[in-house]
Coordinates of C-alpha atoms in Angstrom, one line a residue:
X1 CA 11.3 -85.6 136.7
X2 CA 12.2 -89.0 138.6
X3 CA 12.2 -87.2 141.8
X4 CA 8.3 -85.6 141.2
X5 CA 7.4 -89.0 139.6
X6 CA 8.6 -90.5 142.8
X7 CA 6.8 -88.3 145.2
X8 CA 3.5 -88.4 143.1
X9 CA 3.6 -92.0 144.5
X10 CA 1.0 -92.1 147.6
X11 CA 2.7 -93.6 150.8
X12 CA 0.7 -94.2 153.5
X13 CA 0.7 -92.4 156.4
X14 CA -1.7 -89.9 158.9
X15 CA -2.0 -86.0 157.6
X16 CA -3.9 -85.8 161.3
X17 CA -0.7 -87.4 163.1
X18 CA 1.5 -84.9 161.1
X19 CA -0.6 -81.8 162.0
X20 CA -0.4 -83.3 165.5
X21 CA 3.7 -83.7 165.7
X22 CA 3.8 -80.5 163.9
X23 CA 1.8 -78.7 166.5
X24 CA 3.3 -80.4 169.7
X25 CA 7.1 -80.1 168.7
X26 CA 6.1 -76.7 167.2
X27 CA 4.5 -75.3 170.6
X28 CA 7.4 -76.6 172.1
X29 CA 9.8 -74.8 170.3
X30 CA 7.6 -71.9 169.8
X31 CA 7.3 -71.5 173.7
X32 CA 11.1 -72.1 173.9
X33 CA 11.8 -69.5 171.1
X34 CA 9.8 -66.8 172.7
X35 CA 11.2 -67.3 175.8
X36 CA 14.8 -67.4 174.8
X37 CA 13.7 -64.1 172.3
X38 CA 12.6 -62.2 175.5
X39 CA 15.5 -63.1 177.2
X40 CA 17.8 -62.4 174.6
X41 CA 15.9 -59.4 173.9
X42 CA 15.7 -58.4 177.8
X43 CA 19.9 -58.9 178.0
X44 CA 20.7 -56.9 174.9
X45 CA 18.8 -53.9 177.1
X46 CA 20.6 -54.8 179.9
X47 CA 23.8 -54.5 178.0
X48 CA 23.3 -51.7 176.0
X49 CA 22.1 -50.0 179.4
X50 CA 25.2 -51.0 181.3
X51 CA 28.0 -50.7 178.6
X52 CA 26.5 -47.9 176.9
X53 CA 26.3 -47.2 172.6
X54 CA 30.0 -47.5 172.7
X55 CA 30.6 -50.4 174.7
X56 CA 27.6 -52.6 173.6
X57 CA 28.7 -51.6 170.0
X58 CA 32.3 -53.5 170.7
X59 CA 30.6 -56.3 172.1
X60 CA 27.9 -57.0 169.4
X61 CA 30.8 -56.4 166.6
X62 CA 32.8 -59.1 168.2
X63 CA 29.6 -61.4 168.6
X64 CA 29.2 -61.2 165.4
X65 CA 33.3 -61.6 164.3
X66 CA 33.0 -64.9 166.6
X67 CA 29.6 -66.1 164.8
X68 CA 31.0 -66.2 161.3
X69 CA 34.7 -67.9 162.8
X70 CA 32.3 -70.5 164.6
X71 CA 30.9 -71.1 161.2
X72 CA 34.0 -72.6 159.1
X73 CA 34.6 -74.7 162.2
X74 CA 31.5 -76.5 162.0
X75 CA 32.2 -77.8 158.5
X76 CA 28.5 -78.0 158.0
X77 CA 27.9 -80.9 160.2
X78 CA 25.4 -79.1 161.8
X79 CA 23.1 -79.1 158.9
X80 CA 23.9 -82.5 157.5
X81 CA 23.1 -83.7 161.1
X82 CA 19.8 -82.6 161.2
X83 CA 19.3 -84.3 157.6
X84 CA 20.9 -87.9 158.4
X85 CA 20.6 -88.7 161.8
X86 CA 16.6 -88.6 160.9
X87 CA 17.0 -90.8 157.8
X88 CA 19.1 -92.9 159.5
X89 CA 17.2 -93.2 163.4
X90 CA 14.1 -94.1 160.8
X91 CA 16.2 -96.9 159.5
X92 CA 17.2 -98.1 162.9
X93 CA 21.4 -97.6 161.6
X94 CA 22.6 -96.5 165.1
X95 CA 26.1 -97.3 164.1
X96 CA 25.8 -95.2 161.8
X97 CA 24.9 -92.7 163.9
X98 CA 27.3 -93.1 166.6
X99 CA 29.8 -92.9 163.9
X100 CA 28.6 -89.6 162.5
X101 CA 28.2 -87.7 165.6
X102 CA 32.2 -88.9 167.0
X103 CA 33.3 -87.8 163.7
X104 CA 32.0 -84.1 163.6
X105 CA 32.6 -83.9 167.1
X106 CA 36.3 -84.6 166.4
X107 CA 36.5 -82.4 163.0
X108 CA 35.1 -80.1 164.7
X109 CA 37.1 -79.4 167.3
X110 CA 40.0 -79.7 165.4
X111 CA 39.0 -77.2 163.2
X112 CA 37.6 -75.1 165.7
X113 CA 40.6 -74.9 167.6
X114 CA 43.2 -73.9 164.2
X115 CA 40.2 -70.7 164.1
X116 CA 41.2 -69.9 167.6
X117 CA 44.5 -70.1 167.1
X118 CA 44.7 -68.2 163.8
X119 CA 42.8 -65.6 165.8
X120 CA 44.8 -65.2 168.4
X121 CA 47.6 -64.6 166.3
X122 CA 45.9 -61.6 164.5
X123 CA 45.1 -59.9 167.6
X124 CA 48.6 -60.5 168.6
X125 CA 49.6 -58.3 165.2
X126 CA 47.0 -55.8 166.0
X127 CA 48.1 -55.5 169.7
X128 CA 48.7 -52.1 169.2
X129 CA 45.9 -50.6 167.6
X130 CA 43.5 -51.6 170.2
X131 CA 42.4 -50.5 173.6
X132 CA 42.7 -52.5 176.8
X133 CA 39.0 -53.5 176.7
X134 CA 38.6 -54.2 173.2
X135 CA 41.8 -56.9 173.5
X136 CA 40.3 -58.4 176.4
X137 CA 36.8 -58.6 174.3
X138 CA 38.3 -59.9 171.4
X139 CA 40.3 -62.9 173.5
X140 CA 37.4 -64.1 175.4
X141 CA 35.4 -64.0 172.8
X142 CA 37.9 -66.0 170.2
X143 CA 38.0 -68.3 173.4
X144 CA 34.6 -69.4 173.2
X145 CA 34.9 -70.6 169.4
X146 CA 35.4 -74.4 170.4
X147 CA 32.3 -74.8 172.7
X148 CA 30.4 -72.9 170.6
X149 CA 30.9 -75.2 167.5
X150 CA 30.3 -78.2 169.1
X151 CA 27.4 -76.8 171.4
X152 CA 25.6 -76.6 168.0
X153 CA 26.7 -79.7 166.9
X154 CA 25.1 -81.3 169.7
X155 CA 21.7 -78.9 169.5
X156 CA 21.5 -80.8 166.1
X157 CA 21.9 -84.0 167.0
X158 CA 18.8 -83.5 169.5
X159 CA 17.0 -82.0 166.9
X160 CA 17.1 -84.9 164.8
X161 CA 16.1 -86.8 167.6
X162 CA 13.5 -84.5 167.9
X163 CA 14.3 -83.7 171.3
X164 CA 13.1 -79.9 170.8
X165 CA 13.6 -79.0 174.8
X166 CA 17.1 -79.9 175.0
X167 CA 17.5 -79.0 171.9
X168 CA 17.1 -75.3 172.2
X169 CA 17.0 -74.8 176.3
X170 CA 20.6 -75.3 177.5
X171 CA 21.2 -71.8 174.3
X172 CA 17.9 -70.4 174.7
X173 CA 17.5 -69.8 178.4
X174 CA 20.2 -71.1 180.2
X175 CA 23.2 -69.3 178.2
X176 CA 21.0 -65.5 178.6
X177 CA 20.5 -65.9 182.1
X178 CA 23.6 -66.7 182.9
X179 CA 25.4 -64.3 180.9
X180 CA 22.6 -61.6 182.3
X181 CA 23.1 -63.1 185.9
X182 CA 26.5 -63.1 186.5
X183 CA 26.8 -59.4 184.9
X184 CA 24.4 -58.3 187.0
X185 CA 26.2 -60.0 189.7
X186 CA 29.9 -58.7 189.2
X187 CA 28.8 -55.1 188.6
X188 CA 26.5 -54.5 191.9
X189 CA 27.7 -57.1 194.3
X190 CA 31.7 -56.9 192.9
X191 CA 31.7 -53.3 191.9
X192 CA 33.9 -54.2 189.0
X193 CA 33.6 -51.8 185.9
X194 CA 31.0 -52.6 182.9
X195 CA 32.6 -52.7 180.2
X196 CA 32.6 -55.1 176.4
X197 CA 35.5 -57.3 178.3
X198 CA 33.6 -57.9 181.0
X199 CA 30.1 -58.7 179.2
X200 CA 32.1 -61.3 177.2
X201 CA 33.7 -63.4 179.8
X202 CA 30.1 -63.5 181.5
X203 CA 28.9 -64.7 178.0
X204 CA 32.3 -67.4 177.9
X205 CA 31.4 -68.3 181.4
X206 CA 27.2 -69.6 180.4
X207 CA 28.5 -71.0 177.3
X208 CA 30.8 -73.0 178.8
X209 CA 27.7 -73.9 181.6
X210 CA 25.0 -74.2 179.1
X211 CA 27.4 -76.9 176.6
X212 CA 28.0 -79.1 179.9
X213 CA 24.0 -79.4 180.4
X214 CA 23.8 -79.8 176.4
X215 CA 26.4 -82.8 175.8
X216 CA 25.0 -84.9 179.3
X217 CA 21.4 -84.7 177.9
X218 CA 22.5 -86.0 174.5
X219 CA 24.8 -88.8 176.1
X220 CA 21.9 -90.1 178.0
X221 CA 19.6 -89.7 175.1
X222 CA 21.4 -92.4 172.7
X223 CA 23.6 -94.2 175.4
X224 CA 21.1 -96.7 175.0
X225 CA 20.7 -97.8 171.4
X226 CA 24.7 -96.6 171.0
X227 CA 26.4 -98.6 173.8
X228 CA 26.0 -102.5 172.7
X229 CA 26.8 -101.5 168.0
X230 CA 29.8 -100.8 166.5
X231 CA 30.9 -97.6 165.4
X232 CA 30.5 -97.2 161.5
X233 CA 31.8 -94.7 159.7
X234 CA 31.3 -92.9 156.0
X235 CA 33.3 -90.4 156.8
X236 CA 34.1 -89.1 152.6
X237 CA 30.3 -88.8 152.2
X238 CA 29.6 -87.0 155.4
X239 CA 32.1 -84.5 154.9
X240 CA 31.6 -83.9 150.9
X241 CA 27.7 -83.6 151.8
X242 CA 28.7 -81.4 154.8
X243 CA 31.0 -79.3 153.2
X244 CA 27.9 -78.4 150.4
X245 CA 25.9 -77.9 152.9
X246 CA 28.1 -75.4 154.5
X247 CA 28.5 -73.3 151.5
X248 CA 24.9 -72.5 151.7
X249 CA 25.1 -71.9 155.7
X250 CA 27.5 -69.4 155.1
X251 CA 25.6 -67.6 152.6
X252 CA 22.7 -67.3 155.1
X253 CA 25.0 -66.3 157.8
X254 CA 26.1 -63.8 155.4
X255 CA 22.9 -62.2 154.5
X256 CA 22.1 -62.2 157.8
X257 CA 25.0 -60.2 159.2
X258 CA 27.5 -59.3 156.3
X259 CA 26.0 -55.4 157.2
X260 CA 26.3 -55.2 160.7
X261 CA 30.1 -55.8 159.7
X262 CA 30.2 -53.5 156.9
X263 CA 28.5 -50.9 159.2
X264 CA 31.3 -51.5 161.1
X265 CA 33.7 -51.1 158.6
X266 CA 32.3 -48.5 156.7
X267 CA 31.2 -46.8 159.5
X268 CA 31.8 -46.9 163.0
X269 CA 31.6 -49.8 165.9
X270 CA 29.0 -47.7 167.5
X271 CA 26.9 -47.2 164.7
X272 CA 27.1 -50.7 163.7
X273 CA 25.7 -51.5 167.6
X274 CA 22.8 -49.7 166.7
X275 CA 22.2 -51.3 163.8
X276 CA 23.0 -54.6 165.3
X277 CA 19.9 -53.7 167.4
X278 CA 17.4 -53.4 165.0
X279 CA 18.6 -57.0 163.5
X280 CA 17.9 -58.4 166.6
X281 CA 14.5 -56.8 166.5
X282 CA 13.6 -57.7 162.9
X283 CA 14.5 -61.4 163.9
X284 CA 11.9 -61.7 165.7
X285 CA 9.2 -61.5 162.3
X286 CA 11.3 -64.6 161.6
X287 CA 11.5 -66.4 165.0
X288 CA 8.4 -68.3 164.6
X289 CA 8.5 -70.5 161.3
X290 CA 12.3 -70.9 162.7
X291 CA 10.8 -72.1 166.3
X292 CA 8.6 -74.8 164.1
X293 CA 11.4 -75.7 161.8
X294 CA 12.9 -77.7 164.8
X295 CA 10.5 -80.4 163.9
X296 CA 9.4 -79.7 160.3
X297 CA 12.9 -80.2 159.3
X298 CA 13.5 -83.5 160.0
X299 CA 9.9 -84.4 159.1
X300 CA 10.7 -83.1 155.6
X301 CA 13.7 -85.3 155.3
X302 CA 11.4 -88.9 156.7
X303 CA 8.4 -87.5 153.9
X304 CA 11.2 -87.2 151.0
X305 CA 12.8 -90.3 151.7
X306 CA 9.5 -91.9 151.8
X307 CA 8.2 -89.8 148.5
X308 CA 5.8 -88.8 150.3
X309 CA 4.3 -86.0 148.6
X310 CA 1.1 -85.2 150.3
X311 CA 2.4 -85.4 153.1
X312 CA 5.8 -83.1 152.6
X313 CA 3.2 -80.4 151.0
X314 CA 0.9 -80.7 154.6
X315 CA 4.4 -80.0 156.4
X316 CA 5.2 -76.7 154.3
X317 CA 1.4 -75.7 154.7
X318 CA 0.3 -76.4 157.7
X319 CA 4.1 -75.1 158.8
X320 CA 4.2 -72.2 156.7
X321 CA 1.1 -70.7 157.4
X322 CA 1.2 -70.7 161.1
X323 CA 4.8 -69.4 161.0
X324 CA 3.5 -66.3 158.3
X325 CA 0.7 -65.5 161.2
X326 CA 3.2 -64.6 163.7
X327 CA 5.7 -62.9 161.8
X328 CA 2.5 -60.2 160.1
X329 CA 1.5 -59.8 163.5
X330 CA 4.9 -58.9 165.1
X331 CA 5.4 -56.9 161.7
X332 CA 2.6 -54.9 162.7
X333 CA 3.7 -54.3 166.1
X334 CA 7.3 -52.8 164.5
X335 CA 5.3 -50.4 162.3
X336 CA 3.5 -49.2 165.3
X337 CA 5.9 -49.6 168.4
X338 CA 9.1 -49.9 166.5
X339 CA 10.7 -46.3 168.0
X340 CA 9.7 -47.3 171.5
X341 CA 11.2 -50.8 171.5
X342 CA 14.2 -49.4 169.6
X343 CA 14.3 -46.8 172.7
X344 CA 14.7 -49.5 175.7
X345 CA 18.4 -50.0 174.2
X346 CA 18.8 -46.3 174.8
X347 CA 18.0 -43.1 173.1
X348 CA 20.5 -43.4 170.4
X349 CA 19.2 -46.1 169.0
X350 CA 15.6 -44.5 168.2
X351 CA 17.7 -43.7 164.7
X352 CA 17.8 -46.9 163.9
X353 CA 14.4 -47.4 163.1
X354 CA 13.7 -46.7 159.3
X355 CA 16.0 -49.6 159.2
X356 CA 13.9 -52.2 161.4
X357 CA 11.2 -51.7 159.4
X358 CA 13.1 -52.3 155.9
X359 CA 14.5 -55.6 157.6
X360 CA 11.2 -56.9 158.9
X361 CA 9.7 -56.5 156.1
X362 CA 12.3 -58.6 154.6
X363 CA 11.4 -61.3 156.9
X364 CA 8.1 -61.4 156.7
X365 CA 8.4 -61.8 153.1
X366 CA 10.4 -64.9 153.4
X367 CA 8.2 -66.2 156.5
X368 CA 5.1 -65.7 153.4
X369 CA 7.1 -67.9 151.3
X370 CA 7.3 -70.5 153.1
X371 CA 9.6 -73.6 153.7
X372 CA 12.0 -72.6 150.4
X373 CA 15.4 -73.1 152.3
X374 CA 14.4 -75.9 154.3
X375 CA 12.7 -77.8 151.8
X376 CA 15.3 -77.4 149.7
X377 CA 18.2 -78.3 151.5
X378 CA 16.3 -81.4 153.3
X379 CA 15.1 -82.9 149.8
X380 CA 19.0 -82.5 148.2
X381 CA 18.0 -79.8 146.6
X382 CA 20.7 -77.8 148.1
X383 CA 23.2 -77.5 145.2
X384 CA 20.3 -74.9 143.3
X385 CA 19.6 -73.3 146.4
X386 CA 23.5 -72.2 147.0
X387 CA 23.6 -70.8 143.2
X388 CA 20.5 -68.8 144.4
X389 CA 21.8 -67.8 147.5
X390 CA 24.9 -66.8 145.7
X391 CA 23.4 -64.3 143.8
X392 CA 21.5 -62.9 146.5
X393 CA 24.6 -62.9 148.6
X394 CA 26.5 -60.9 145.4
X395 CA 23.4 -58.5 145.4
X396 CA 23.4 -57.8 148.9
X397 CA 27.0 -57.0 149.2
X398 CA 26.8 -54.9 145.8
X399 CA 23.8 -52.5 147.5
X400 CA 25.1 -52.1 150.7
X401 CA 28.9 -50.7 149.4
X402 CA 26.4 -48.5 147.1
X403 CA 23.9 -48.1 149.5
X404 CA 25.6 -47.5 153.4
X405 CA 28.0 -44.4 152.4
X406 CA 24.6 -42.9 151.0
X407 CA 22.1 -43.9 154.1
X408 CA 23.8 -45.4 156.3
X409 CA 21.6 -47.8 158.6
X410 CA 18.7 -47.4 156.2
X411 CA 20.8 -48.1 153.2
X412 CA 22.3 -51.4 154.9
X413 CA 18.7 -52.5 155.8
X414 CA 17.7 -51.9 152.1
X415 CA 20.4 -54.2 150.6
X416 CA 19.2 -57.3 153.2
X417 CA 15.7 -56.7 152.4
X418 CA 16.3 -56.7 148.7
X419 CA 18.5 -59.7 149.2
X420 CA 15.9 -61.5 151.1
X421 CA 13.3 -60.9 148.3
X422 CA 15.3 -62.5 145.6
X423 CA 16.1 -65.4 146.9
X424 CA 13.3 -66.6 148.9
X425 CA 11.2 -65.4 145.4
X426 CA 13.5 -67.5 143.2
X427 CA 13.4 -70.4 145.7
X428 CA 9.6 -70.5 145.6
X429 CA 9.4 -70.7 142.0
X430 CA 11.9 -73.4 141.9
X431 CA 10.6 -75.6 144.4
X432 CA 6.7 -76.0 142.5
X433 CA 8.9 -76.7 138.9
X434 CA 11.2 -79.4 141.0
X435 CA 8.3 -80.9 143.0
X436 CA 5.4 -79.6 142.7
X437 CA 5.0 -78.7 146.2
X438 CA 3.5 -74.7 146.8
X439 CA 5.7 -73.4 149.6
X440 CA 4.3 -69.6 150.2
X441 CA 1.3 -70.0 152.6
X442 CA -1.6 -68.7 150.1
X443 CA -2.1 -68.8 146.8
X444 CA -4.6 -68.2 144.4
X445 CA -4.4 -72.0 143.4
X446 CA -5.3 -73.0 147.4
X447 CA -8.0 -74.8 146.5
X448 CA -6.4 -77.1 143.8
X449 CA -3.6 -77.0 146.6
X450 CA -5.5 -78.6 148.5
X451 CA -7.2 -81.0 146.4
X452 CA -4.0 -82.2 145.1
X453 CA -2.9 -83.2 149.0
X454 CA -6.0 -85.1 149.4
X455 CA -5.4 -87.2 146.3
X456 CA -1.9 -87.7 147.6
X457 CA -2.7 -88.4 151.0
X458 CA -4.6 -92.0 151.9
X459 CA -7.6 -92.3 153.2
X460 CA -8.6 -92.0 157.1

């Protein structure tokens, strides 16, 4: 009740200058996003093309082995980043700063390298049960883990800094090209073999390229303000906050690719490339509101910590609605060319498609609700968002074990979908008790909606 008493309070500031740093960081990101979707898009055809069902099927089940190690390594920083470098570049507490981003940069590593290492020694007790090319895939790809884990430590440092270009460029279209380019390369100009190995030690190579462009932007970015103030450190309340943050990172990473691994599992490698497909695909419904969250995000946090309320309901709205635009259009492009897109991957993975359209529609029913995670997690509302998650995490798991030995693909797809529902649903709900602040786009109560952001707002 303090916190909506709080944020009932009006605080001046400029609903027109938030529309207008919404829009320009949001086209920038959006334009960024697409791009790096259409390359990312363009090189999992190349792949699939060049390694075939089989071999793009071991390299997408190790990408996705190496995304959730990456994730424990992190320790959360990457989230809590985002959330106090804002609050504290609005406060002018650069020593604060410089003290938060040495710190995760050291955990970090640390941590990143003890996954490395753990992994390595697994593959070295499964020597034997694996081919030649799925050892080599593995080890390159457990390689990466360190510059991976602080590449997105430093992508959110420049996101609180709302640096959106350098934010998402060096990962978006640097690190595709690359990987694309020097495939390309080795196969026609070398004549060397395509094969999973070889597609991830071109991937190792552009991560490794694209970090180095990363870390010198950011350097240059706060050399400035960080050079001539001490280094301060909280380091107990950065890693406590981190680590809660973290818990609800992992349950997104979860729902988003718990069943490609259980396909795998369950199933086969190859059919769990095929299904990796169609999440690729159905992350595009999402891509938009997650281009824009680069700079609603840390908006969000400044409105919050000003209590703000008009003005953190404008952010989810305005936000919201244009991200909910995109992802019913590219819905409707799935229901029609879904089969045909599925097809540039490769005949096979036509099958596939039942299941595209069961996780799209998941998205777009989280892109309707709106800014539920992120409004959550940068208001410190987080702890009710990881019970919620949790659940949906529980049910997720639950219907795909049912669900995947009955339908396979379709039945994984089901069990994300379903997943997605709840919690975004639950979220919604949550939010408007907590804050009053409507996250899904429209409403039957728009117009008091938008009467009540008026009365909050000041005048012009």
């Amino acid at each position: 009740m303090a916190n909506a008493e709080r944020l009932a309070k009006p605080v001046a500031g400029k609903p027109a200058a938030i529309t207008k740093v919404l829009a320009r960081g949001g086209s920038i990101s959006f334009l960024l996003n697409s791009t790096g979707m259409g390359l990312a898009l363009i090189m999992q055809i190349v792949l699939a093309r060049l390694l075939g069902a089989a071999g793009y099927g071991t390299y997408a089940f190790v990408t996705t082995v190496v995304t959730f190690l990456v994730f424990p390594a992190k320790l959360g920083f990457d989230t809590s980043i985002v959330r106090l470098v804002a609050a504290m570049k609005a406060k002018d507490e650069w020593s604060l700063i410089k003290g938060l981003l040495k710190r995760a940069n050291q955990l970090g590593f640390a941590v990143s390298l003890s996954v490395t290492a753990t992994g390595f020694v697994i593959l070295g007790l499964r020597y034997s049960e694996m081919t030649d090319t799925q050892l080599a895939t593995y080890a390159v790809g457990f390689a990466t883990i360190p510059l991976l884990t602080l590449a997105t430590l430093r992508q959110s440092a420049l996101q609180a800094l709302k640096d959106v270009l350098f934010a998402q460029m060096p990962e978006k279209i640097v690190r595709p090209l690359l990987t694309m380019g020097l495939l390309l390369m080795t196969v026609f100009l070398l004549n060397w073999e395509a094969d999973a190995g070889l597609a991830m030690l071109c991937f190792a190579a552009a991560v490794a390229v694209s970090y180095l462009i990363g870390a010198v932007v950011l350097k240059k970015r706060i050399k400035e303000q960080t050079a001539a103030v001490d280094t301060q450190y909280a380091t107990r309340y950065w890693i406590r906050l981190s680590l809660s943050l973290m818990i609800n990172g992992g349950m997104y990473l979860i729902l988003g690719q718990l069943s490609v691994l259980l396909m795998g599992v369950m199933h086969s490698e190859t059919e769990s490339g095929l299904f990796s497909a169609a999440v690729r695909l159905a992350a595009l419904v999402s891509f938009a509101i997650t281009a824009i969250n680069m700079t609603a995000a840390p908006l969000l946090s400044e409105s919050y910590a000003k209590g703000n309320h008009g003005q953190l309901q404008q952010v989810c709205t305005t936000s919201g609605r244009a991200g909910f635009s995109f992802a019913a259009v590219v819905f409707i492009a799935f229901v029609i060319a879904g089969r045909p897109l599925l097809g540039l991957f490769g005949t096979e993975f036509t099958a596939a498609y039942p299941a595209l359209l069961l996780l799209s529609a998941g998205q777009l029913f989280g892109a309707y609700c709106g800014q539920t995670g992120t409004m959550a997690t940068m208001t410190g509302y987080h702890r009710v968002l990881t019970r919620v998650l949790v659940i949906a995490t529980a049910l997720n798991v639950m219907l795909s074990v049912l669900l995947i030995p009955l339908l396979g693909m379709t039945g994984a797809a089901a069990a994300s979908c379903c997943a997605a529902v709840t919690w975004n649903a639950i979220m919604a709900v949550a939010i408007k008790r907590k804050y009053g602040i409507t996250t899904p786009v429209w409403t039957f109560g728009g117009g008091s909606q938008r009467k009540q952001q008026e009365q909050d707002s000041p005048p012009q």
